[in-house]
Coordinates of C-alpha atoms in Angstrom, one line a residue:
M184 CA -40.1 -35.9 39.9
Y185 CA -41.5 -32.4 40.3
A186 CA -41.7 -30.2 43.4
L187 CA -44.3 -27.5 43.7
A188 CA -43.4 -24.6 46.0
D189 CA -46.4 -22.7 47.2
C190 CA -46.0 -19.7 49.5
N191 CA -48.5 -19.9 52.4
N192 CA -51.1 -17.1 52.6
F193 CA -48.6 -15.1 50.5
F194 CA -49.8 -11.5 50.8
V195 CA -50.3 -11.9 54.6
S196 CA -46.9 -13.5 54.9
C197 CA -45.3 -10.6 53.1
E198 CA -46.8 -8.2 55.5
R199 CA -45.7 -10.2 58.5
V200 CA -42.0 -10.3 57.3
F201 CA -41.7 -6.7 58.5
R202 CA -44.3 -7.0 61.3
P203 CA -43.3 -10.1 63.3
D204 CA -45.5 -8.9 66.0
L205 CA -48.4 -10.1 63.9
E206 CA -47.4 -13.8 64.0
G207 CA -50.3 -15.7 65.5
K208 CA -52.8 -12.8 65.1
P209 CA -55.6 -12.6 62.5
V210 CA -54.5 -10.6 59.5
V211 CA -56.2 -9.9 56.1
V212 CA -55.1 -8.2 52.9
L213 CA -57.7 -6.2 51.0
S214 CA -58.3 -5.7 47.3
G215 CA -58.2 -2.4 45.4
N216 CA -59.9 0.5 47.2
D217 CA -59.9 -1.7 50.4
G218 CA -63.0 -3.5 49.1
C219 CA -62.7 -7.2 49.6
V220 CA -60.5 -9.8 51.4
V221 CA -58.0 -11.3 49.0
S222 CA -55.6 -13.0 51.5
R223 CA -56.2 -14.4 55.0
S224 CA -54.0 -15.7 57.8
N225 CA -55.0 -19.0 59.3
E226 CA -56.2 -17.1 62.4
A227 CA -58.5 -15.0 60.2
K228 CA -59.8 -18.1 58.5
A229 CA -60.6 -19.6 61.9
L230 CA -62.8 -16.6 62.7
G231 CA -64.9 -17.4 59.7
I232 CA -63.7 -14.7 57.4
T233 CA -64.1 -15.9 53.8
M234 CA -62.2 -15.1 50.7
G235 CA -63.8 -12.2 48.8
A236 CA -65.7 -11.0 51.8
P237 CA -66.4 -7.2 51.6
L238 CA -64.7 -5.2 54.3
Y239 CA -67.9 -3.5 55.3
Q240 CA -69.6 -6.9 56.0
I241 CA -66.9 -8.0 58.4
K242 CA -66.3 -4.6 60.2
A243 CA -67.8 -5.8 63.4
L244 CA -65.7 -9.0 63.4
V245 CA -62.6 -6.9 62.6
E246 CA -63.2 -4.6 65.6
K247 CA -64.3 -7.4 68.0
D248 CA -61.4 -9.8 67.3
G249 CA -58.7 -7.3 66.5
V250 CA -58.2 -8.4 62.9
V251 CA -55.4 -6.4 61.3
C252 CA -56.2 -5.1 57.8
F253 CA -53.7 -4.2 55.1
S254 CA -54.3 -2.5 51.7
S255 CA -52.7 -4.4 48.8
N256 CA -49.0 -3.5 48.4
F257 CA -48.1 -5.3 45.1
S258 CA -44.7 -3.6 44.9
L259 CA -43.7 -5.3 48.2
Y260 CA -45.3 -8.6 47.2
G261 CA -43.7 -8.7 43.8
D262 CA -40.2 -8.0 45.2
L263 CA -40.5 -10.7 47.9
S264 CA -41.8 -13.1 45.3
D265 CA -38.7 -12.4 43.2
R266 CA -36.5 -13.2 46.2
V267 CA -38.2 -16.5 46.9
M268 CA -38.0 -17.5 43.2
S269 CA -34.3 -16.6 42.9
I270 CA -33.5 -19.0 45.7
L271 CA -35.4 -21.8 44.0
R272 CA -33.8 -21.1 40.6
Q273 CA -30.4 -21.8 42.1
H274 CA -31.3 -25.4 42.9
T275 CA -32.7 -26.6 39.6
S276 CA -32.1 -26.4 35.9
R277 CA -35.8 -26.7 35.1
F278 CA -37.9 -24.1 36.7
E279 CA -41.4 -22.9 35.8
Q280 CA -43.1 -20.1 37.7
Y281 CA -46.8 -20.5 37.7
S282 CA -48.0 -17.5 39.6
I283 CA -46.7 -14.8 42.0
D284 CA -46.5 -17.3 44.8
E285 CA -46.2 -20.7 43.1
C286 CA -43.6 -22.5 40.9
F287 CA -42.7 -26.0 39.7
F288 CA -39.2 -27.2 39.6
N289 CA -37.6 -30.5 38.7
I290 CA -35.6 -32.4 41.4
D291 CA -34.4 -35.5 39.4
H292 CA -30.8 -34.4 40.0
V293 CA -31.4 -35.4 43.7
P294 CA -31.5 -39.1 44.7
A295 CA -35.0 -40.2 45.3
E296 CA -34.5 -41.1 48.9
Q297 CA -33.0 -37.6 49.6
Q298 CA -35.6 -35.5 47.8
K299 CA -37.9 -34.9 50.8
A300 CA -35.0 -33.8 53.0
Y301 CA -33.7 -31.7 50.2
C302 CA -37.0 -29.8 49.8
E303 CA -37.3 -29.4 53.6
K304 CA -33.9 -27.6 53.6
L305 CA -35.2 -25.3 50.8
V306 CA -38.3 -24.5 52.9
K307 CA -36.0 -23.6 55.8
A308 CA -33.7 -21.6 53.6
I309 CA -36.6 -19.5 52.2
R310 CA -38.0 -18.9 55.6
Q311 CA -34.6 -17.8 56.9
G312 CA -33.5 -15.9 53.9
V313 CA -36.7 -14.1 52.9
G314 CA -39.1 -14.7 55.8
I315 CA -41.9 -16.3 53.8
P316 CA -43.3 -19.7 54.9
V317 CA -43.5 -22.2 52.0
S318 CA -45.1 -25.6 51.5
M319 CA -43.9 -28.1 48.9
G320 CA -45.4 -31.1 47.3
I321 CA -43.4 -33.8 45.5
A322 CA -44.8 -36.1 42.8
S323 CA -44.3 -37.5 39.4
S324 CA -46.8 -35.0 37.8
K325 CA -47.6 -31.4 38.4
T326 CA -51.2 -32.0 39.4
L327 CA -50.2 -34.6 42.0
A328 CA -47.5 -32.2 43.2
K329 CA -50.3 -29.6 43.7
V330 CA -52.3 -32.1 45.7
A331 CA -49.3 -32.9 47.8
S332 CA -48.6 -29.3 48.5
K333 CA -52.1 -28.8 49.9
Y334 CA -51.5 -31.6 52.4
A335 CA -48.1 -30.1 53.3
K336 CA -49.8 -26.8 54.0
K337 CA -52.7 -28.3 56.0
Y338 CA -50.7 -30.7 58.3
P339 CA -47.7 -29.5 60.3
G340 CA -46.5 -33.1 60.7
Y341 CA -45.2 -33.0 57.1
H342 CA -42.7 -30.3 58.1
G343 CA -43.6 -28.2 55.0
V344 CA -43.1 -31.0 52.5
C345 CA -45.4 -33.8 51.4
E346 CA -44.6 -36.4 48.8
I347 CA -46.7 -38.7 46.7
R348 CA -44.3 -41.3 45.5
T349 CA -45.9 -44.7 45.8
E350 CA -49.2 -46.0 44.5
E351 CA -50.4 -46.4 48.0
Q352 CA -49.7 -42.7 48.8
R353 CA -51.4 -41.6 45.6
I354 CA -54.6 -43.5 46.4
K355 CA -54.6 -42.3 50.0
A356 CA -54.1 -38.7 49.0
L357 CA -56.7 -38.7 46.3
T358 CA -59.3 -40.5 48.4
A359 CA -59.7 -37.5 50.7
F360 CA -59.2 -34.8 48.1
E361 CA -62.3 -33.0 46.9
I362 CA -62.8 -32.9 43.1
G363 CA -63.3 -29.1 43.2
D364 CA -59.9 -28.6 44.7
V365 CA -58.0 -30.3 41.9
W366 CA -55.9 -28.0 39.8
G367 CA -57.7 -27.4 36.5
I368 CA -61.2 -28.3 37.8
G369 CA -63.3 -25.2 37.8
R370 CA -66.8 -24.6 39.1
R371 CA -68.5 -25.7 35.9
A372 CA -66.4 -28.9 35.7
K373 CA -67.0 -29.6 39.3
A374 CA -70.8 -29.3 38.9
K375 CA -70.7 -31.7 35.9
L376 CA -68.6 -34.2 37.7
T377 CA -70.7 -34.0 40.9
A378 CA -73.8 -34.6 38.9
A379 CA -72.1 -37.7 37.5
G380 CA -71.4 -39.0 41.0
V381 CA -67.7 -37.9 41.1
T382 CA -66.9 -36.0 44.3
T383 CA -63.3 -37.0 45.0
A384 CA -60.1 -36.9 42.9
L385 CA -59.7 -40.7 43.2
Q386 CA -63.2 -41.3 41.8
F387 CA -62.3 -39.2 38.8
A388 CA -58.9 -40.9 38.4
D389 CA -60.5 -44.3 38.6
R390 CA -63.0 -43.5 35.7
S391 CA -62.1 -44.3 32.1
A392 CA -60.2 -42.1 29.7
D393 CA -63.3 -41.8 27.6
F394 CA -65.3 -40.6 30.6
A395 CA -62.7 -37.8 31.2
Q396 CA -62.6 -36.9 27.5
N397 CA -66.4 -36.8 27.1
M398 CA -67.0 -34.9 30.3
L399 CA -64.3 -32.3 30.2
H400 CA -62.7 -32.6 26.7
K401 CA -58.9 -32.5 26.3
P402 CA -58.1 -30.4 29.5
G403 CA -60.1 -33.0 31.5
L404 CA -58.2 -35.9 29.9
L405 CA -54.9 -34.2 30.8
T406 CA -56.0 -33.8 34.4
W407 CA -57.1 -37.4 34.5
Q408 CA -53.7 -38.6 33.2
E409 CA -51.9 -36.4 35.7
L410 CA -53.9 -37.7 38.6
R411 CA -52.8 -41.2 37.5
G412 CA -49.1 -40.1 37.8
Q413 CA -48.4 -39.2 34.1
D414 CA -46.5 -36.0 33.4
V415 CA -48.4 -34.5 30.5
I416 CA -49.1 -30.8 31.3
D417 CA -46.6 -28.2 30.3
I418 CA -47.6 -24.9 31.8
T419 CA -45.9 -23.0 29.0
E420 CA -48.4 -24.6 26.7
L421 CA -51.6 -23.9 28.7
P422 CA -54.2 -22.1 26.6
M423 CA -53.5 -18.3 26.5
K424 CA -56.1 -15.9 27.8
Q425 CA -58.6 -14.9 25.1
S426 CA -59.0 -11.4 26.6
I427 CA -57.0 -9.4 29.1
T428 CA -58.6 -6.8 31.4
T429 CA -57.4 -4.2 33.8
S430 CA -60.0 -2.0 35.5
R431 CA -60.4 -0.1 38.7
T432 CA -63.1 1.6 40.7
F433 CA -61.8 5.0 42.0
A434 CA -62.2 6.1 45.6
T435 CA -63.3 9.5 44.4
A436 CA -64.8 10.2 41.1
I437 CA -62.4 11.6 38.4
T438 CA -63.3 14.8 36.6
E439 CA -60.0 15.8 35.1
Q440 CA -59.2 14.4 31.7
S441 CA -55.5 14.3 32.3
L442 CA -56.0 12.2 35.4
L443 CA -58.3 9.8 33.6
E444 CA -55.8 9.5 30.8
E445 CA -53.1 8.6 33.3
Q446 CA -55.1 5.7 34.6
I447 CA -56.0 4.4 31.1
A448 CA -52.3 4.6 30.1
N449 CA -51.3 2.6 33.2
F450 CA -54.1 0.0 32.5
C451 CA -52.8 -0.4 29.0
A452 CA -49.2 -0.9 30.1
H453 CA -50.3 -3.6 32.6
C454 CA -52.4 -5.4 30.0
A455 CA -49.6 -5.2 27.4
R456 CA -47.1 -6.8 29.8
Q457 CA -49.5 -9.7 30.3
L458 CA -49.7 -10.1 26.6
R459 CA -45.9 -10.3 26.2
T460 CA -45.7 -12.7 29.1
Q461 CA -47.8 -15.2 27.2
K462 CA -46.1 -14.3 23.9
S463 CA -49.3 -13.1 22.3
V464 CA -50.6 -9.9 20.6
A465 CA -54.0 -8.2 20.5
Q466 CA -56.0 -7.2 17.5
Q467 CA -58.6 -5.1 19.3
L468 CA -58.6 -2.7 22.2
Y469 CA -61.7 -1.7 24.2
V470 CA -61.6 1.4 26.5
Y471 CA -64.4 2.3 28.9
A472 CA -65.2 4.6 31.8
H473 CA -68.5 5.4 33.5
T474 CA -70.1 7.3 36.2
S475 CA -71.6 5.7 39.3
A476 CA -74.9 4.0 38.7
F477 CA -75.8 4.6 42.3
R478 CA -75.6 8.4 42.0
T479 CA -79.1 9.6 41.1
D480 CA -78.0 13.2 41.6
I481 CA -75.7 13.4 38.6
D482 CA -75.9 13.0 34.8
Q483 CA -74.9 9.4 33.9
H484 CA -72.4 8.8 31.2
Y485 CA -70.9 5.6 29.8
L486 CA -67.8 6.1 27.7
S487 CA -66.9 3.1 25.5
E488 CA -64.7 2.8 22.4
L489 CA -63.7 -0.3 20.5
V490 CA -60.5 0.1 18.4
T491 CA -59.4 -2.5 15.8
L492 CA -55.6 -2.2 15.5
P493 CA -54.0 -1.9 12.0
V494 CA -51.5 -4.6 13.1
A495 CA -51.9 -6.8 16.1
T496 CA -49.4 -5.8 18.8
A497 CA -48.2 -6.1 22.4
N498 CA -46.2 -2.9 22.4
S499 CA -47.1 -0.8 25.4
Q500 CA -46.5 2.6 23.7
E501 CA -48.6 1.7 20.7
L502 CA -51.5 0.4 22.7
I503 CA -51.4 3.5 25.0
T504 CA -51.5 5.8 22.0
F505 CA -54.6 4.1 20.5
A506 CA -56.3 3.9 23.9
L507 CA -55.8 7.6 24.6
T508 CA -56.9 8.6 21.2
A509 CA -60.2 6.7 21.7
L510 CA -60.6 8.1 25.2
R511 CA -60.3 11.7 23.9
R512 CA -63.0 11.1 21.3
A513 CA -65.6 10.0 23.8
Y514 CA -64.6 12.0 26.9
R515 CA -67.3 14.2 28.3
P516 CA -66.0 17.3 30.2
G517 CA -67.5 17.5 33.7
A518 CA -68.5 13.8 33.9
L519 CA -67.8 12.2 37.3
Y520 CA -66.1 9.0 36.2
K521 CA -66.1 6.4 39.0
K522 CA -64.7 3.4 37.1
A523 CA -62.6 2.8 34.1
G524 CA -60.9 0.0 32.3
V525 CA -59.0 -1.4 29.3
V526 CA -59.8 -4.8 27.6
L527 CA -57.6 -6.4 25.0
L528 CA -59.5 -8.6 22.6
K529 CA -58.9 -11.0 19.7
I530 CA -55.6 -12.3 21.2
I531 CA -53.5 -14.5 19.0
P532 CA -50.0 -15.9 19.3
E533 CA -47.2 -13.5 18.4
A534 CA -45.9 -15.9 15.7
A535 CA -49.3 -15.7 13.9
V536 CA -49.1 -12.0 13.1
V537 CA -49.3 -11.3 9.4
P538 CA -47.2 -8.3 8.4
D539 CA -49.0 -5.4 6.6
L540 CA -47.3 -4.3 3.4
F541 CA -48.4 -0.7 4.1
D542 CA -47.2 -0.6 7.7
V543 CA -44.7 2.3 8.1
K544 CA -43.6 1.4 11.7
D545 CA -40.3 -0.2 12.4
R546 CA -41.7 -3.0 14.5
D547 CA -38.4 -4.8 14.9
K548 CA -37.0 -1.7 16.5
D549 CA -40.1 -1.3 18.7
K550 CA -39.7 -4.9 19.9
R551 CA -36.1 -4.3 20.8
L552 CA -36.9 -1.2 22.7
Q553 CA -39.8 -2.9 24.5
R554 CA -37.5 -5.8 25.5
V555 CA -35.0 -3.3 27.0
L556 CA -37.8 -1.6 29.0
D557 CA -39.1 -4.9 30.3
H558 CA -35.6 -5.9 31.3
I559 CA -35.1 -2.7 33.3
D560 CA -38.5 -3.3 35.1
D561 CA -37.5 -6.9 35.8
R562 CA -34.1 -5.9 37.2
H563 CA -35.0 -2.7 39.1
G564 CA -38.6 -3.2 40.0
K565 CA -42.0 -2.4 38.3
R566 CA -42.5 1.1 37.0
S567 CA -38.7 1.8 37.1
I568 CA -39.2 3.3 33.7
I569 CA -42.6 4.4 32.3
F570 CA -44.0 6.5 29.4
G571 CA -44.9 10.1 29.9
S572 CA -48.6 9.5 29.8
Q573 CA -48.2 7.2 32.8
M574 CA -46.6 9.9 34.9
T575 CA -48.0 9.9 38.4
S576 CA -49.9 13.1 39.1
G577 CA -49.5 12.6 42.8
K578 CA -53.3 12.5 43.2
Q579 CA -54.7 9.6 45.2
V580 CA -57.5 8.0 43.2
Y581 CA -57.6 4.7 45.1
K582 CA -58.5 4.0 48.7
T583 CA -55.5 2.6 50.6
E584 CA -56.1 3.5 54.2
H585 CA -54.2 0.4 55.5
K586 CA -51.2 0.3 53.1
S587 CA -47.9 -0.8 54.5
P588 CA -44.6 0.9 53.6
L589 CA -42.5 -0.1 50.5
Y590 CA -39.9 -1.6 52.7
T591 CA -37.8 -3.2 50.0
T592 CA -38.3 -0.9 46.9
D593 CA -38.3 2.7 48.3
L594 CA -35.4 4.1 50.2
R595 CA -37.8 6.5 52.0
D596 CA -39.5 3.4 53.5
I597 CA -36.4 1.5 54.5
I598 CA -36.9 -0.1 57.9
T599 CA -35.3 1.8 60.8
I600 CA -33.7 -0.1 63.7
H601 CA -33.1 1.6 67.0
A602 CA -30.3 0.1 69.0
K603 CA -29.9 0.8 72.7

């Protein structure tokens, strides 16, 4: 049996760990440059604030109902995620983290009749030890465990843990579960299934294997099998991303070349880490930066460079070097760059790289160095060690008017307690 642990309204919950006065109040966390809502408390949801809503559109609601807004604080969220996952890792030999706030773990070492109580204890331990509320779903497949966790999150009567163990429980759970909410069913798949008269998870599970295969190909067939209780999805074997992008819109236009290079270097490092996480490499690199299309009072400029790498790589230093070389070729002095980004393309598995006989780089040495750097980041926090081109200039290029302190990763922001 699998259990899925899912942190409730994770970014908001992280902010509330050090602001207990916000419990029961509407809270939202915003995207980069304080643009859109990316996490909402239940109270904010009840006010009608939708995911992705631009801040300027809900300003009146924020002021009227006292909604508390936070800028994204990913250093804090990442650290608290690590703490939650470390607790869960101690209780299973098979653990698969799916995202920053979700993980699957096997609980076959616990007697079946004790599994729900066991997971309820874990929910309490995480709440007490880290301060993050967690919901868990128990089932024989990962997709059913995801379904169960949704019910655990929605209904307090489950005490944080819902299990789908019997056929009766499976049918009841899937009957009321919308097809678009099923893990692996995206918007296009939902539209196709709805057009075919399938609106609930049970209706899909009750169709034939041929129907699932013809409608949604192999991924759809796997989902169909999982909804019927078969454990067939290995998240480590899910299709890798075919492109990886990191881009940002700046709060104030950038004119300094060194500052723009710093941003591009950081984008490259972030993309490269994602490559290494999925054990892949990129064969092409695309760098771009452009001025604001809404500014009619300035000269418009779109910088774009596509680089084909001599050898596919996931090495941060190498990708940064190629990206900055490309940027310098196309950079226009005086241009007011409002947005920039890096895209990695032609991604293939690391094992599929064909060595170049004329390659002069010691790639084994580079890989060992990169593993050491990643280990330092994992152990001491992101950006514990960076390349010189990533050096923080101290200039603020993103809008973060509502950012909370780095309570757990910066000694200057450590919480202060006044005792009387």
